[in-house]
Short mmCIF file of C-alpha atoms in Angstrom, two decimals:
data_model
loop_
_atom_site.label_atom_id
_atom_site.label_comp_id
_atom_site.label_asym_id
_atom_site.label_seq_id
_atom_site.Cartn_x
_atom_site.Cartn_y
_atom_site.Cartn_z
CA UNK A 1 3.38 -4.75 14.78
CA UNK A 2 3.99 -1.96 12.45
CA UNK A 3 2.88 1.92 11.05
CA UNK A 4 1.02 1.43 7.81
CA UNK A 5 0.06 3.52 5.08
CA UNK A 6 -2.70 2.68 3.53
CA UNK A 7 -4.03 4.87 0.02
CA UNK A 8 -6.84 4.07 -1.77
CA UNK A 9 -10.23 6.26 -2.87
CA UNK A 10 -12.87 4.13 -2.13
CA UNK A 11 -14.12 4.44 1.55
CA UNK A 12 -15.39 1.13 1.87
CA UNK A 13 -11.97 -0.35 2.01
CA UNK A 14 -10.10 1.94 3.74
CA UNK A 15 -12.71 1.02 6.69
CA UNK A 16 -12.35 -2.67 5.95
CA UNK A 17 -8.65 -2.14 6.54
CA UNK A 18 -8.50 0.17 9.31
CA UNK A 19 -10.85 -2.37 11.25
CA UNK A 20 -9.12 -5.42 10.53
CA UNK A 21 -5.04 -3.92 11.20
CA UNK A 22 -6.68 -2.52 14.37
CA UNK A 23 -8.04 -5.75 15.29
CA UNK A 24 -4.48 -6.94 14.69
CA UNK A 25 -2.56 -4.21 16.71
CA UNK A 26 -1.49 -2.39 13.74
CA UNK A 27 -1.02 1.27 13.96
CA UNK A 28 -2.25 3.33 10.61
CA UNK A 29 -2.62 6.11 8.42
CA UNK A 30 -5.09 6.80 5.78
CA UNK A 31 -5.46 8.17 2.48
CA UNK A 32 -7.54 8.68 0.16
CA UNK A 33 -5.26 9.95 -3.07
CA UNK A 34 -1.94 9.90 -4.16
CA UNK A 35 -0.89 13.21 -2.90
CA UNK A 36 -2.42 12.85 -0.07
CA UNK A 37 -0.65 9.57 0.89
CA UNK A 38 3.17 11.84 -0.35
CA UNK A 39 1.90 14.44 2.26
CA UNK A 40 1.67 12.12 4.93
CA UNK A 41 4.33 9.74 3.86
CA UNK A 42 6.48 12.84 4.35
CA UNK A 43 5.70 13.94 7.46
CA UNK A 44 5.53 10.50 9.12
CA UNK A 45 7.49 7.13 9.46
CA UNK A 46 5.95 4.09 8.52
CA UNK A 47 7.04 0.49 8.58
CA UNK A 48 4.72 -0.50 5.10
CA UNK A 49 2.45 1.09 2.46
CA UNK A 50 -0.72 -0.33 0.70
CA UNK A 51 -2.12 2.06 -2.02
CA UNK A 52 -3.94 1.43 -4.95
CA UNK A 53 -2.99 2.44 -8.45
CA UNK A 54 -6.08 4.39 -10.12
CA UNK A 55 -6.68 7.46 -7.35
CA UNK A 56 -7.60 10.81 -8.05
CA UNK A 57 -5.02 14.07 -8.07
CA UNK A 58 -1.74 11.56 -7.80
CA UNK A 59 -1.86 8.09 -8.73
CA UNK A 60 -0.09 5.31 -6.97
CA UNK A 61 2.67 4.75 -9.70
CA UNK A 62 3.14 8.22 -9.05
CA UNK A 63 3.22 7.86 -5.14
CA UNK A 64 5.52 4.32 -5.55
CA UNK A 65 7.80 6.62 -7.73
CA UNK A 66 8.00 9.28 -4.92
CA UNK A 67 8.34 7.12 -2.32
CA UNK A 68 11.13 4.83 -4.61
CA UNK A 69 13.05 8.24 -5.35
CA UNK A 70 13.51 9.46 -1.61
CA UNK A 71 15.58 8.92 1.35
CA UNK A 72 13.57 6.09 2.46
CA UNK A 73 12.85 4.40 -0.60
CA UNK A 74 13.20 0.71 0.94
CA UNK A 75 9.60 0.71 2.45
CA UNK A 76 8.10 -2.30 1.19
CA UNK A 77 5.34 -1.31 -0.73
CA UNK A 78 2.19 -3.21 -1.73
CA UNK A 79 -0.26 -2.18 -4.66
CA UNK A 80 -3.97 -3.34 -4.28
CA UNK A 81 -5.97 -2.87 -7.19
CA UNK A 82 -8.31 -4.54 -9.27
CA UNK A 83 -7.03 -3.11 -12.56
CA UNK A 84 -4.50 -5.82 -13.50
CA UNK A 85 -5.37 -9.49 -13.74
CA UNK A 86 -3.31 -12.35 -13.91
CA UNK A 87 0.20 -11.88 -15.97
CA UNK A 88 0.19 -8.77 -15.35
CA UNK A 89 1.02 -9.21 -11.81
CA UNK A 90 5.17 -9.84 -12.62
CA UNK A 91 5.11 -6.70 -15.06
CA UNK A 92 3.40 -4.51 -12.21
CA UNK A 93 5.76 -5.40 -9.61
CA UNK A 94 8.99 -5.04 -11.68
CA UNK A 95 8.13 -1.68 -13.51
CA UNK A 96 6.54 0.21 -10.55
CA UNK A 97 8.89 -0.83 -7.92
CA UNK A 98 5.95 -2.72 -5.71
CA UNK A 99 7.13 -5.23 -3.20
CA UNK A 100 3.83 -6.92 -4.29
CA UNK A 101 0.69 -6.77 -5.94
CA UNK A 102 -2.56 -8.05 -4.81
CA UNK A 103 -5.89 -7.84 -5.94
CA UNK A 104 -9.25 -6.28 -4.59
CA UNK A 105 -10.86 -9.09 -4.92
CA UNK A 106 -8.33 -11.16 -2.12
CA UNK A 107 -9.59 -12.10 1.35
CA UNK A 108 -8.94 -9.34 3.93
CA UNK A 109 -6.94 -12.15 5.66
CA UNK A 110 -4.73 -12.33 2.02
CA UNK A 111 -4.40 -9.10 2.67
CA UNK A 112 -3.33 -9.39 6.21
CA UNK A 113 -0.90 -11.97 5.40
CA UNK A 114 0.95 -10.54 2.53
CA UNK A 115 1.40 -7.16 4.67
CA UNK A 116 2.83 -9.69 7.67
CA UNK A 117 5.90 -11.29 4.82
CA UNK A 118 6.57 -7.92 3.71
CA UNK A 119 7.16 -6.59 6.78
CA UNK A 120 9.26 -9.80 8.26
CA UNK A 121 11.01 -9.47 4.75
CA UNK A 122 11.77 -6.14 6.12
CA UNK A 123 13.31 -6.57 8.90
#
């Protein structure tokens, strides 16, 4: 399995998350804004990141950008929000440096199975 970050502000998700990647044997890491996830991104190693774009203090462009800008700035990273629809998907991925985007509103099991390619992109 793998060492995720996950960064997003609203609780309910982070829980919805952490329950399902334990379920699947993934280890984990949570945030709940930007500089919060940089803090621990720094001081740990992680296989993946999930964060969400509109968080308080740092935002996740700003945590993609830190993470992008370092030493290990190949970590795939996937943005869940539910502030871009549709088109805006492509732009998203291409300007921020995401691996992927995918919305809120996706199955937990979407969710699960986009973090599974990234990571056997990866490796």
């Amino acid at each position: 399995m793998g060492h995720i970050l996950i960064a997003d502000d609203h609780v309910f998700l982070l829980r919805a998350l952490s329950i399902l990647l334990s379920k699947e044997g993934y280890t984990f890491e949570l945030a709940e804004n930007g500089q919060q996830a940089i803090d621990l991104f720094e001081r740990g190693s992680f296989d993946a990141v999930v964060t969400d774009i509109d968080m308080p203090i740092k935002n996740g462009y700003e945590l993609i950008q830190h993470i992008r800008t370092g030493v290990k700035n190949s970590i795939p990273i996937i943005v869940l929000s539910s502030l871009i629809q549709g088109s805006e998907n492509t732009n998203i991925i291409g300007d921020s440096g995401a691996s992927m985007y995918l919305s809120k509103t996706d199955s937990p099991i979407g969710i699960l199975s986009a973090l599974e390619s990234v990571l056997a992109q990866a490796s």
